[in-house]
């Protein structure tokens, strides 16, 4: 087994904060390698050379060129992020020189060549990790979600001396399915298209390849690890995941507690911490002002920071807005997604502008202001692999109202009487994700909020939680070490 200083880990991913981000995957890939580095790993990340990645990267140095990577020339570069991440960037203009969303074209449709683009990234990851392009060689290759799931399959070609592979499922709903006619384009062994390989109902499934060919599979919470082995939660892969149960682990995500720290956050007006919550009250007024809401510290201010989709249960919320507003409460929505849900929130904001504010789009700084200024965050997901916004919220003393699924169930303790007696309640847990239970949960929030002393107690319980990466990183290191030995 390599000593602590020599354990070399290559992350392969399509997103990484602060270079390119559409969701929680970027947060994980941008934070975990830093903590692994502190714990003695040499952790590096291979990313696609999207324009925003090339722009944000520092100290870029080309070290290898690939004359023909799926139809064009590519260059491998070493670089750093402003946050200190060690990066490899695959610059391949024919594959990645596209503005905007990394997966979708301007009309919101998946790009037609996604399979080729991400197969290329995975193929280069396999070669890079085996020392093909230089001296550096990985002990572990850790790939994330369907985009990089083929890495373990490409590594098969390198024989038993290859690095060991870990594959993390951040969301089983996105499987990377493509017509089998495309197989020839991907430079994969023909025999991989079988029931024991990447074939899924006569299609190519990238995600299935990750599960089948990786040495170990993880997902991002213990509850989600159990859910994806069931018929309902398995989304067609439940049987396969059950059969791999002995190499499947559920490890809760953490958050970057430097990026998400109310005591030092430069995106909020007044810093605060558990001992001194005064700054949170000021942030609430700043948030109300930002959205043109009535500036009122006594109005319970709910928020949403999310993809606006059915997965997140946010189609349920618009019908409850009249109830929220009718009780003198307020709501701020930051997100984008399904057009119908966007429209419903925009309409609510225009109907009751002093009580509802909606921003459709993505805005990192605003997410910080909303977390700091809101009293409660609503996350009524139908399924949720881990969820990060409830973790950020708890660190900011913003009480999560969540459905009892996946990582939400694993991280939020319902503030019922017994939990409060034990000093453990941190939010409100509802089940199932439905109109009735969400409405009842908002009522409970109003009752709790009317007792300000109790509300503060729950805030302090939430802010006390360890939501850092320290413990999860140790679990990943255990998995790496077991594989290497
Ligand atoms: P997902 O399923 O989308 O990955 P997570 O809760 O795991 O959900 O992570 C979402 C991440 O994206 C969080 O860091 C959250 O703050 C951020 N986020 C989501 N929507 C927005 C938005 N509209 N603007 C800014 N940040 C957002």
CSV table of C-alpha atoms and ligand atoms in Angstrom, one decimal:
chain,number,residue,atom,x,y,z
A,1,UNK,CA,0.0,0.0,0.0
A,2,UNK,CA,1.4,3.5,-0.8
A,3,UNK,CA,2.3,5.6,2.1
A,4,UNK,CA,0.0,8.6,2.9
A,5,UNK,CA,2.1,11.0,0.8
A,6,UNK,CA,2.2,8.7,-2.3
A,7,UNK,CA,-1.5,7.8,-2.6
A,8,UNK,CA,-2.3,9.2,-6.0
A,9,UNK,CA,-5.9,9.8,-7.0
A,10,UNK,CA,-7.2,11.0,-10.3
A,11,UNK,CA,-10.7,12.5,-10.2
A,12,UNK,CA,-12.5,12.6,-13.6
A,13,UNK,CA,-15.5,14.8,-13.9
A,14,UNK,CA,-17.5,17.1,-16.1
A,15,UNK,CA,-18.0,19.8,-13.5
A,16,UNK,CA,-15.9,21.4,-10.8
A,17,UNK,CA,-16.5,24.4,-8.6
A,18,UNK,CA,-15.4,27.2,-9.2
A,19,UNK,CA,-14.6,26.5,-12.9
A,20,UNK,CA,-17.8,25.1,-14.2
A,21,UNK,CA,-21.0,24.2,-12.2
A,22,UNK,CA,-24.6,23.3,-12.9
A,23,UNK,CA,-25.3,21.5,-9.6
A,24,UNK,CA,-24.0,19.6,-6.6
A,25,UNK,CA,-21.6,17.4,-8.6
A,26,UNK,CA,-19.4,20.5,-9.1
A,27,UNK,CA,-19.4,21.3,-5.3
A,28,UNK,CA,-18.3,17.7,-4.5
A,29,UNK,CA,-15.5,17.7,-7.2
A,30,UNK,CA,-14.3,21.1,-6.1
A,31,UNK,CA,-14.1,20.4,-2.4
A,32,UNK,CA,-13.4,16.7,-1.7
A,33,UNK,CA,-9.9,16.6,-3.5
A,34,UNK,CA,-8.8,19.6,-1.3
A,35,UNK,CA,-9.6,17.6,1.9
A,36,UNK,CA,-8.1,14.5,0.5
A,37,UNK,CA,-5.0,16.6,-0.2
A,38,UNK,CA,-4.9,17.7,3.4
A,39,UNK,CA,-5.2,14.1,4.4
A,40,UNK,CA,-2.1,13.1,2.5
A,41,UNK,CA,-3.4,12.2,-1.0
A,42,UNK,CA,-2.0,13.6,-4.2
A,43,UNK,CA,-5.4,14.2,-5.6
A,44,UNK,CA,-5.8,15.8,-9.1
A,45,UNK,CA,-8.8,16.4,-11.3
A,46,UNK,CA,-9.2,15.9,-15.1
A,47,UNK,CA,-11.7,18.3,-16.6
A,48,UNK,CA,-13.0,19.1,-20.1
A,49,UNK,CA,-11.6,22.3,-21.5
A,50,UNK,CA,-14.9,24.2,-21.6
A,51,UNK,CA,-14.4,27.9,-22.2
A,52,UNK,CA,-15.2,28.8,-18.6
A,53,UNK,CA,-12.7,26.2,-17.4
A,54,UNK,CA,-9.9,27.6,-19.6
A,55,UNK,CA,-10.7,31.1,-18.5
A,56,UNK,CA,-10.8,30.4,-14.8
A,57,UNK,CA,-7.7,28.1,-14.7
A,58,UNK,CA,-4.4,29.5,-13.5
A,59,UNK,CA,-0.8,28.5,-14.4
A,60,UNK,CA,-1.8,26.5,-17.4
A,61,UNK,CA,1.0,24.5,-18.9
A,62,UNK,CA,0.6,22.1,-21.9
A,63,UNK,CA,2.5,18.8,-21.5
A,64,UNK,CA,1.1,16.4,-24.1
A,65,UNK,CA,-0.7,16.6,-27.4
A,66,UNK,CA,-3.1,14.0,-28.8
A,67,UNK,CA,-3.1,14.3,-32.6
A,68,UNK,CA,-6.5,12.6,-33.2
A,69,UNK,CA,-9.0,12.4,-30.4
A,70,UNK,CA,-12.3,11.4,-31.9
A,71,UNK,CA,-11.8,13.5,-34.9
A,72,UNK,CA,-9.7,16.5,-33.8
A,73,UNK,CA,-6.5,17.5,-32.1
A,74,UNK,CA,-6.3,17.8,-28.3
A,75,UNK,CA,-3.9,19.1,-25.8
A,76,UNK,CA,-3.4,18.1,-22.1
A,77,UNK,CA,-2.5,20.8,-19.7
A,78,UNK,CA,-1.6,21.0,-16.1
A,79,UNK,CA,-3.2,23.9,-14.2
A,80,UNK,CA,-4.5,25.2,-10.8
A,81,UNK,CA,-7.8,26.6,-9.7
A,82,UNK,CA,-7.9,29.8,-7.7
A,83,UNK,CA,-8.9,27.6,-4.8
A,84,UNK,CA,-5.7,25.5,-5.0
A,85,UNK,CA,-7.0,22.4,-6.8
A,86,UNK,CA,-4.5,20.5,-9.0
A,87,UNK,CA,-6.0,20.2,-12.4
A,88,UNK,CA,-5.5,18.4,-15.7
A,89,UNK,CA,-7.4,20.1,-18.5
A,90,UNK,CA,-8.3,18.3,-21.8
A,91,UNK,CA,-8.3,21.1,-24.3
A,92,UNK,CA,-10.2,19.8,-27.4
A,93,UNK,CA,-11.9,22.6,-29.2
A,94,UNK,CA,-13.9,20.2,-31.5
A,95,UNK,CA,-15.5,18.7,-28.4
A,96,UNK,CA,-15.6,21.3,-25.6
A,97,UNK,CA,-15.3,24.8,-27.1
A,98,UNK,CA,-19.0,25.5,-26.5
A,99,UNK,CA,-20.5,28.3,-24.5
A,100,UNK,CA,-23.2,27.8,-21.9
A,101,UNK,CA,-24.4,24.6,-20.4
A,102,UNK,CA,-21.9,21.7,-20.7
A,103,UNK,CA,-24.6,19.2,-21.7
A,104,UNK,CA,-27.3,21.1,-23.5
A,105,UNK,CA,-27.5,23.4,-26.5
A,106,UNK,CA,-29.1,26.9,-26.4
A,107,UNK,CA,-32.6,25.4,-26.8
A,108,UNK,CA,-32.2,23.3,-23.6
A,109,UNK,CA,-31.9,20.1,-25.6
A,110,UNK,CA,-29.1,17.6,-24.9
A,111,UNK,CA,-26.2,18.0,-27.3
A,112,UNK,CA,-26.3,15.3,-30.0
A,113,UNK,CA,-22.6,14.4,-29.6
A,114,UNK,CA,-22.6,14.1,-25.8
A,115,UNK,CA,-21.6,10.4,-25.9
A,116,UNK,CA,-18.5,11.2,-28.1
A,117,UNK,CA,-17.5,14.2,-26.0
A,118,UNK,CA,-17.6,12.4,-22.7
A,119,UNK,CA,-16.2,9.1,-24.0
A,120,UNK,CA,-13.2,11.1,-25.2
A,121,UNK,CA,-12.7,12.6,-21.7
A,122,UNK,CA,-13.0,9.1,-20.2
A,123,UNK,CA,-10.6,7.5,-22.7
A,124,UNK,CA,-8.0,10.2,-22.0
A,125,UNK,CA,-8.5,9.7,-18.3
A,126,UNK,CA,-7.7,6.0,-18.6
A,127,UNK,CA,-4.5,6.8,-20.6
A,128,UNK,CA,-3.4,9.7,-18.3
A,129,UNK,CA,-3.9,7.6,-15.2
A,130,UNK,CA,-1.6,4.9,-16.5
A,131,UNK,CA,1.3,7.3,-17.2
A,132,UNK,CA,0.8,7.4,-21.0
A,133,UNK,CA,1.4,11.1,-21.2
A,134,UNK,CA,4.0,11.7,-18.6
A,135,UNK,CA,5.5,10.6,-15.3
A,136,UNK,CA,2.4,10.9,-13.2
A,137,UNK,CA,0.5,7.7,-12.7
A,138,UNK,CA,-2.6,7.2,-10.5
A,139,UNK,CA,-3.2,4.5,-7.9
A,140,UNK,CA,-6.9,5.2,-8.0
A,141,UNK,CA,-9.1,6.7,-10.7
A,142,UNK,CA,-12.3,8.1,-9.2
A,143,UNK,CA,-15.0,9.0,-11.8
A,144,UNK,CA,-18.3,10.7,-11.3
A,145,UNK,CA,-21.7,10.2,-12.9
A,146,UNK,CA,-22.5,8.9,-16.4
A,147,UNK,CA,-20.3,11.5,-18.1
A,148,UNK,CA,-17.1,9.8,-16.9
A,149,UNK,CA,-18.5,6.3,-16.2
A,150,UNK,CA,-16.7,4.7,-19.2
A,151,UNK,CA,-13.3,5.3,-17.7
A,152,UNK,CA,-13.2,2.0,-15.9
A,153,UNK,CA,-14.1,0.2,-19.2
A,154,UNK,CA,-11.4,2.0,-21.1
A,155,UNK,CA,-8.9,1.0,-18.3
A,156,UNK,CA,-9.6,-2.7,-18.9
A,157,UNK,CA,-7.3,-2.5,-21.9
A,158,UNK,CA,-4.4,-1.7,-19.6
A,159,UNK,CA,-4.4,-5.1,-17.9
A,160,UNK,CA,-4.2,-5.9,-14.2
A,161,UNK,CA,-1.4,-3.4,-13.6
A,162,UNK,CA,-4.0,-0.6,-14.1
A,163,UNK,CA,-5.1,1.8,-11.3
A,164,UNK,CA,-8.1,0.7,-9.3
A,165,UNK,CA,-11.4,2.4,-10.0
A,166,UNK,CA,-14.1,4.0,-7.9
A,167,UNK,CA,-17.3,5.3,-9.5
A,168,UNK,CA,-19.7,7.6,-7.7
A,169,UNK,CA,-23.3,7.9,-8.6
A,170,UNK,CA,-24.5,11.4,-7.8
A,171,UNK,CA,-27.9,10.9,-9.5
A,172,UNK,CA,-29.1,7.6,-10.9
A,173,UNK,CA,-31.8,9.4,-12.9
A,174,UNK,CA,-29.2,10.6,-15.4
A,175,UNK,CA,-27.9,7.4,-17.1
A,176,UNK,CA,-26.3,8.5,-20.3
A,177,UNK,CA,-28.3,6.3,-22.7
A,178,UNK,CA,-27.4,6.3,-26.4
A,179,UNK,CA,-28.4,4.2,-29.5
A,180,UNK,CA,-26.3,1.0,-30.0
A,181,UNK,CA,-25.5,2.2,-33.5
A,182,UNK,CA,-23.1,4.7,-31.9
A,183,UNK,CA,-20.9,2.0,-30.3
A,184,UNK,CA,-18.4,2.0,-33.2
A,185,UNK,CA,-17.8,5.7,-32.6
A,186,UNK,CA,-16.6,5.2,-29.1
A,187,UNK,CA,-13.7,2.9,-29.6
A,188,UNK,CA,-14.9,0.3,-27.1
A,189,UNK,CA,-14.5,-3.5,-27.2
A,190,UNK,CA,-17.5,-5.0,-29.2
A,191,UNK,CA,-18.0,-7.6,-26.4
A,192,UNK,CA,-18.8,-4.9,-23.9
A,193,UNK,CA,-22.2,-4.6,-25.6
A,194,UNK,CA,-23.8,-7.4,-23.6
A,195,UNK,CA,-26.2,-7.9,-20.7
A,196,UNK,CA,-23.1,-8.3,-18.4
A,197,UNK,CA,-21.7,-5.1,-19.9
A,198,UNK,CA,-23.0,-1.7,-20.9
A,199,UNK,CA,-26.1,-2.9,-22.8
A,200,UNK,CA,-29.4,-1.7,-21.3
A,201,UNK,CA,-32.6,-2.6,-23.2
A,202,UNK,CA,-30.7,-2.6,-26.4
A,203,UNK,CA,-29.0,0.8,-25.8
A,204,UNK,CA,-25.6,1.8,-24.6
A,205,UNK,CA,-25.8,2.9,-20.9
A,206,UNK,CA,-22.7,4.8,-19.7
A,207,UNK,CA,-23.9,4.7,-16.1
A,208,UNK,CA,-24.3,0.9,-16.2
A,209,UNK,CA,-20.7,0.6,-17.5
A,210,UNK,CA,-19.5,2.5,-14.5
A,211,UNK,CA,-21.4,0.2,-12.1
A,212,UNK,CA,-20.3,-3.0,-13.9
A,213,UNK,CA,-16.6,-2.3,-14.6
A,214,UNK,CA,-15.5,-0.2,-11.6
A,215,UNK,CA,-13.8,-1.9,-8.6
A,216,UNK,CA,-16.0,0.0,-6.2
A,217,UNK,CA,-19.2,2.0,-6.5
A,218,UNK,CA,-20.3,4.7,-4.1
A,219,UNK,CA,-23.3,6.9,-3.9
A,220,UNK,CA,-23.8,10.0,-1.9
A,221,UNK,CA,-25.8,9.0,1.2
A,222,UNK,CA,-26.6,5.7,3.0
A,223,UNK,CA,-30.3,6.0,2.4
A,224,UNK,CA,-29.9,6.6,-1.3
A,225,UNK,CA,-27.6,3.6,-1.4
A,226,UNK,CA,-30.5,1.5,-0.1
A,227,UNK,CA,-33.1,3.2,-2.2
A,228,UNK,CA,-31.3,2.6,-5.5
A,229,UNK,CA,-31.3,-1.2,-4.8
A,230,UNK,CA,-35.1,-1.2,-4.7
A,231,UNK,CA,-37.4,-1.7,-7.6
A,232,UNK,CA,-38.7,1.9,-7.4
A,233,UNK,CA,-35.6,3.7,-6.6
A,234,UNK,CA,-33.4,1.6,-8.8
A,235,UNK,CA,-34.7,3.2,-12.0
A,236,UNK,CA,-34.2,0.0,-13.9
A,237,UNK,CA,-30.8,-0.8,-12.3
A,238,UNK,CA,-32.0,-2.0,-8.9
A,239,UNK,CA,-31.3,-5.7,-9.7
A,240,UNK,CA,-27.8,-4.9,-10.9
A,241,UNK,CA,-27.0,-2.7,-7.9
A,242,UNK,CA,-28.4,-5.4,-5.5
A,243,UNK,CA,-26.1,-7.9,-7.1
A,244,UNK,CA,-23.1,-5.6,-6.6
A,245,UNK,CA,-24.1,-4.8,-3.0
A,246,UNK,CA,-20.8,-6.0,-1.6
A,247,UNK,CA,-19.0,-3.3,-3.5
A,248,UNK,CA,-21.5,-0.5,-3.0
A,249,UNK,CA,-21.1,2.2,-0.3
A,250,UNK,CA,-23.2,5.2,0.7
A,251,UNK,CA,-21.1,8.0,1.9
A,252,UNK,CA,-22.7,11.3,2.8
A,253,UNK,CA,-21.4,14.4,1.0
A,254,UNK,CA,-20.0,17.3,3.0
A,255,UNK,CA,-19.7,20.9,1.9
A,256,UNK,CA,-16.8,23.3,1.6
A,257,UNK,CA,-17.0,25.0,5.0
A,258,UNK,CA,-14.7,27.8,3.8
A,259,UNK,CA,-16.9,28.6,0.8
A,260,UNK,CA,-20.0,28.3,3.0
A,261,UNK,CA,-19.2,30.1,6.2
A,262,UNK,CA,-21.5,32.8,7.5
A,263,UNK,CA,-18.7,34.3,9.6
A,264,UNK,CA,-16.5,35.1,6.6
A,265,UNK,CA,-18.9,35.1,3.6
A,266,UNK,CA,-18.1,38.2,1.5
A,267,UNK,CA,-21.4,37.8,-0.5
A,268,UNK,CA,-23.5,38.7,2.6
A,269,UNK,CA,-23.9,42.1,4.2
A,270,UNK,CA,-23.3,41.2,7.9
A,271,UNK,CA,-21.3,38.1,9.0
A,272,UNK,CA,-22.6,36.0,11.9
A,273,UNK,CA,-22.1,32.8,13.7
A,274,UNK,CA,-23.9,30.5,16.2
A,275,UNK,CA,-23.0,32.7,19.1
A,276,UNK,CA,-24.1,35.9,17.5
A,277,UNK,CA,-27.0,35.7,15.1
A,278,UNK,CA,-27.5,39.5,14.7
A,279,UNK,CA,-25.9,39.4,11.3
A,280,UNK,CA,-28.6,37.0,10.1
A,281,UNK,CA,-31.3,39.5,10.9
A,282,UNK,CA,-29.4,42.1,8.9
A,283,UNK,CA,-29.0,39.7,6.0
A,284,UNK,CA,-32.8,39.1,6.1
A,285,UNK,CA,-33.5,42.7,5.6
A,286,UNK,CA,-30.9,42.9,2.8
A,287,UNK,CA,-32.5,40.0,1.1
A,288,UNK,CA,-36.0,41.5,1.4
A,289,UNK,CA,-34.7,44.7,0.0
A,290,UNK,CA,-32.9,42.9,-2.9
A,291,UNK,CA,-36.2,41.3,-3.9
A,292,UNK,CA,-38.4,44.3,-3.2
A,293,UNK,CA,-40.2,42.5,-0.4
A,294,UNK,CA,-41.7,44.3,2.6
A,295,UNK,CA,-38.8,44.8,5.0
A,296,UNK,CA,-40.1,43.0,8.0
A,297,UNK,CA,-38.1,40.8,10.4
A,298,UNK,CA,-41.3,39.2,11.8
A,299,UNK,CA,-42.5,37.8,8.5
A,300,UNK,CA,-41.3,34.2,8.2
A,301,UNK,CA,-39.2,34.1,5.1
A,302,UNK,CA,-39.1,30.8,3.2
A,303,UNK,CA,-36.7,30.2,0.3
A,304,UNK,CA,-35.9,27.9,-2.6
A,305,UNK,CA,-32.5,27.5,-4.2
A,306,UNK,CA,-32.8,24.7,-6.7
A,307,UNK,CA,-33.3,23.3,-10.1
A,308,UNK,CA,-37.0,23.8,-10.6
A,309,UNK,CA,-38.1,20.3,-11.4
A,310,UNK,CA,-40.4,17.5,-10.4
A,311,UNK,CA,-37.5,15.6,-8.8
A,312,UNK,CA,-37.1,18.5,-6.4
A,313,UNK,CA,-40.9,18.4,-5.7
A,314,UNK,CA,-41.1,22.1,-6.7
A,315,UNK,CA,-44.2,21.6,-8.8
A,316,UNK,CA,-46.0,21.2,-5.4
A,317,UNK,CA,-45.1,24.6,-4.0
A,318,UNK,CA,-46.9,27.1,-6.3
A,319,UNK,CA,-50.3,25.9,-5.1
A,320,UNK,CA,-49.2,26.5,-1.5
A,321,UNK,CA,-48.1,30.1,-2.1
A,322,UNK,CA,-51.6,31.5,-1.4
A,323,UNK,CA,-51.5,29.8,2.0
A,324,UNK,CA,-48.0,31.1,2.7
A,325,UNK,CA,-48.9,34.6,1.7
A,326,UNK,CA,-52.3,34.5,3.4
A,327,UNK,CA,-50.5,33.9,6.7
A,328,UNK,CA,-48.2,36.9,6.2
A,329,UNK,CA,-45.1,34.9,5.3
A,330,UNK,CA,-42.8,35.5,2.4
A,331,UNK,CA,-41.0,33.4,-0.2
A,332,UNK,CA,-37.9,33.9,-2.3
A,333,UNK,CA,-37.2,31.6,-5.2
A,334,UNK,CA,-33.8,31.3,-6.9
A,335,UNK,CA,-33.6,28.7,-9.7
A,336,UNK,CA,-34.4,27.6,-13.1
A,337,UNK,CA,-35.8,24.5,-14.8
A,338,UNK,CA,-39.2,23.4,-16.0
A,339,UNK,CA,-40.9,26.2,-17.8
A,340,UNK,CA,-44.3,25.7,-16.1
A,341,UNK,CA,-42.8,25.8,-12.7
A,342,UNK,CA,-40.7,28.9,-13.5
A,343,UNK,CA,-43.9,30.6,-14.8
A,344,UNK,CA,-45.9,29.7,-11.7
A,345,UNK,CA,-43.2,31.3,-9.4
A,346,UNK,CA,-42.9,34.4,-11.7
A,347,UNK,CA,-46.7,34.8,-11.6
A,348,UNK,CA,-46.8,34.6,-7.8
A,349,UNK,CA,-44.1,37.3,-7.6
A,350,UNK,CA,-46.0,39.6,-9.9
A,351,UNK,CA,-49.3,39.0,-8.0
A,352,UNK,CA,-47.8,39.6,-4.6
A,353,UNK,CA,-44.6,41.5,-5.1
A,354,UNK,CA,-44.2,42.5,-1.4
A,355,UNK,CA,-44.3,38.8,-0.3
A,356,UNK,CA,-42.9,36.7,-3.2
A,357,UNK,CA,-39.6,37.3,-5.1
A,358,UNK,CA,-38.5,35.1,-8.0
A,359,UNK,CA,-35.2,35.1,-9.8
A,360,UNK,CA,-35.0,32.7,-12.7
A,361,UNK,CA,-31.4,31.8,-13.4
A,362,UNK,CA,-28.2,30.8,-11.8
A,363,UNK,CA,-26.4,33.2,-9.4
A,364,UNK,CA,-23.8,32.0,-7.0
A,365,UNK,CA,-23.5,35.2,-4.9
A,366,UNK,CA,-27.3,35.4,-4.7
A,367,UNK,CA,-27.4,31.8,-3.4
A,368,UNK,CA,-25.2,32.9,-0.5
A,369,UNK,CA,-27.4,36.0,0.3
A,370,UNK,CA,-30.6,33.8,0.2
A,371,UNK,CA,-29.1,31.2,2.5
A,372,UNK,CA,-28.0,33.9,4.9
A,373,UNK,CA,-31.2,36.0,4.8
A,374,UNK,CA,-34.0,33.3,4.7
A,375,UNK,CA,-35.5,31.7,7.8
A,376,UNK,CA,-36.3,28.4,6.2
A,377,UNK,CA,-35.5,26.5,3.0
A,378,UNK,CA,-38.1,24.3,1.2
A,379,UNK,CA,-36.8,21.0,-0.3
A,380,UNK,CA,-39.7,18.7,-0.9
A,381,UNK,CA,-37.8,16.3,-3.3
A,382,UNK,CA,-39.4,13.1,-4.6
A,383,UNK,CA,-35.9,11.6,-4.4
A,384,UNK,CA,-32.7,13.2,-3.4
A,385,UNK,CA,-29.3,11.4,-3.6
A,386,UNK,CA,-27.7,13.7,-1.0
A,387,UNK,CA,-28.7,17.3,-1.4
A,388,UNK,CA,-26.3,20.0,-0.5
A,389,UNK,CA,-28.6,23.0,0.0
A,390,UNK,CA,-29.9,21.7,3.3
A,391,UNK,CA,-26.3,21.3,4.5
A,392,UNK,CA,-25.5,24.9,3.5
A,393,UNK,CA,-28.8,26.1,5.0
A,394,UNK,CA,-28.1,24.4,8.4
A,395,UNK,CA,-24.6,26.0,8.5
A,396,UNK,CA,-26.4,29.4,7.9
A,397,UNK,CA,-29.1,28.8,10.6
A,398,UNK,CA,-31.7,28.5,7.9
A,399,UNK,CA,-34.0,25.6,8.9
A,400,UNK,CA,-34.6,23.0,6.2
A,401,UNK,CA,-38.1,21.7,5.4
A,402,UNK,CA,-37.4,18.5,3.6
A,403,UNK,CA,-39.0,15.3,2.5
A,404,UNK,CA,-37.9,12.0,4.1
A,405,UNK,CA,-35.8,10.7,1.2
A,406,UNK,CA,-32.2,9.9,0.5
A,407,UNK,CA,-29.7,12.3,1.9
A,408,UNK,CA,-32.3,14.6,3.2
A,409,UNK,CA,-33.5,11.9,5.5
A,410,UNK,CA,-29.9,11.2,6.6
A,411,UNK,CA,-29.0,14.8,7.4
A,412,UNK,CA,-32.1,16.6,8.8
A,413,UNK,CA,-33.6,15.7,12.2
A,414,UNK,CA,-37.2,16.6,12.6
A,415,UNK,CA,-37.7,19.1,15.4
A,416,UNK,CA,-40.4,17.1,17.1
A,417,UNK,CA,-40.8,17.2,20.9
A,418,UNK,CA,-38.5,14.2,21.6
A,419,UNK,CA,-35.8,15.5,19.3
A,420,UNK,CA,-36.0,18.9,20.8
A,421,UNK,CA,-35.7,17.4,24.3
A,422,UNK,CA,-32.6,15.7,23.1
A,423,UNK,CA,-31.2,18.9,21.6
A,424,UNK,CA,-31.2,17.2,18.2
A,425,UNK,CA,-34.0,18.8,16.1
A,426,UNK,CA,-32.6,20.7,13.1
A,427,UNK,CA,-35.5,21.2,10.7
A,428,UNK,CA,-38.9,19.8,9.5
A,429,UNK,CA,-39.2,16.4,7.8
A,430,UNK,CA,-42.3,15.7,5.8
A,431,UNK,CA,-43.5,12.5,4.1
A,432,UNK,CA,-44.6,11.8,1.5
A,433,UNK,CA,-43.7,14.6,-0.9
A,434,UNK,CA,-47.3,15.8,-1.5
A,435,UNK,CA,-49.4,19.0,-1.5
A,436,UNK,CA,-50.9,18.1,1.9
A,437,UNK,CA,-47.8,17.2,3.7
A,438,UNK,CA,-45.9,20.2,2.4
A,439,UNK,CA,-48.7,22.5,3.4
A,440,UNK,CA,-48.8,21.0,6.9
A,441,UNK,CA,-45.0,21.4,7.1
A,442,UNK,CA,-45.3,25.1,6.3
A,443,UNK,CA,-47.9,25.3,9.1
A,444,UNK,CA,-45.4,23.7,11.5
A,445,UNK,CA,-42.8,26.1,10.5
A,446,UNK,CA,-45.1,29.0,11.3
A,447,UNK,CA,-45.9,27.6,14.7
A,448,UNK,CA,-42.3,27.0,15.5
A,449,UNK,CA,-41.3,30.5,14.3
A,450,UNK,CA,-44.0,32.1,16.5
A,451,UNK,CA,-41.9,30.9,19.4
A,452,UNK,CA,-38.7,32.8,18.7
A,453,UNK,CA,-36.7,31.2,21.6
A,454,UNK,CA,-37.5,27.7,20.3
A,455,UNK,CA,-36.6,28.7,16.7
A,456,UNK,CA,-33.2,30.0,17.9
A,457,UNK,CA,-32.6,26.8,19.7
A,458,UNK,CA,-33.3,24.8,16.5
A,459,UNK,CA,-31.1,27.2,14.5
A,460,UNK,CA,-28.2,26.6,17.0
A,461,UNK,CA,-28.7,22.8,16.8
A,462,UNK,CA,-28.4,23.1,13.0
A,463,UNK,CA,-25.4,25.4,13.0
A,464,UNK,CA,-23.6,23.0,15.4
A,465,UNK,CA,-23.6,20.1,13.0
A,466,UNK,CA,-20.4,18.9,11.3
A,467,UNK,CA,-21.2,19.3,7.6
A,468,UNK,CA,-17.6,19.3,6.6
A,469,UNK,CA,-15.8,16.8,4.3
A,470,UNK,CA,-13.5,15.6,7.1
A,471,UNK,CA,-15.3,12.4,8.0
A,472,UNK,CA,-16.5,11.5,4.4
A,473,UNK,CA,-13.0,12.0,3.1
A,474,UNK,CA,-11.7,9.5,5.6
A,475,UNK,CA,-14.3,7.0,4.3
A,476,UNK,CA,-13.2,7.5,0.7
A,477,UNK,CA,-9.5,7.0,1.8
A,478,UNK,CA,-10.5,3.7,3.5
A,479,UNK,CA,-12.0,2.5,0.2
A,480,UNK,CA,-9.0,3.6,-1.8
A,481,UNK,CA,-6.6,1.9,0.6
A,482,UNK,CA,-8.6,-1.4,0.5
A,483,UNK,CA,-8.5,-1.4,-3.3
A,484,UNK,CA,-4.8,-0.5,-3.5
A,485,UNK,CA,-3.9,-3.3,-1.0
B,1,LIG,P1,-28.5,19.0,-7.6
B,1,LIG,O1,-29.4,17.8,-7.6
B,1,LIG,O2,-29.0,20.1,-8.4
B,1,LIG,O3,-27.1,18.7,-7.8
B,1,LIG,P2,-27.8,19.7,-4.8
B,1,LIG,O4,-28.6,20.2,-3.7
B,1,LIG,O5,-26.9,18.5,-4.6
B,1,LIG,O6,-28.8,19.6,-6.1
B,1,LIG,O7,-26.7,20.9,-5.3
B,1,LIG,C1,-27.2,22.1,-5.8
B,1,LIG,C2,-26.0,23.1,-5.8
B,1,LIG,O8,-26.3,24.1,-6.8
B,1,LIG,C3,-25.9,23.8,-4.5
B,1,LIG,O9,-24.6,24.3,-4.3
B,1,LIG,C4,-26.8,25.1,-4.7
B,1,LIG,O10,-26.5,26.1,-3.9
B,1,LIG,C5,-26.6,25.3,-6.2
B,1,LIG,N1,-27.7,26.0,-6.9
B,1,LIG,C6,-28.8,25.4,-7.3
B,1,LIG,N2,-29.6,26.3,-8.0
B,1,LIG,C7,-28.9,27.4,-8.0
B,1,LIG,C8,-29.1,28.7,-8.6
B,1,LIG,N3,-30.2,29.0,-9.3
B,1,LIG,N4,-28.2,29.7,-8.4
B,1,LIG,C9,-27.1,29.4,-7.7
B,1,LIG,N5,-26.8,28.2,-7.1
B,1,LIG,C10,-27.7,27.3,-7.3
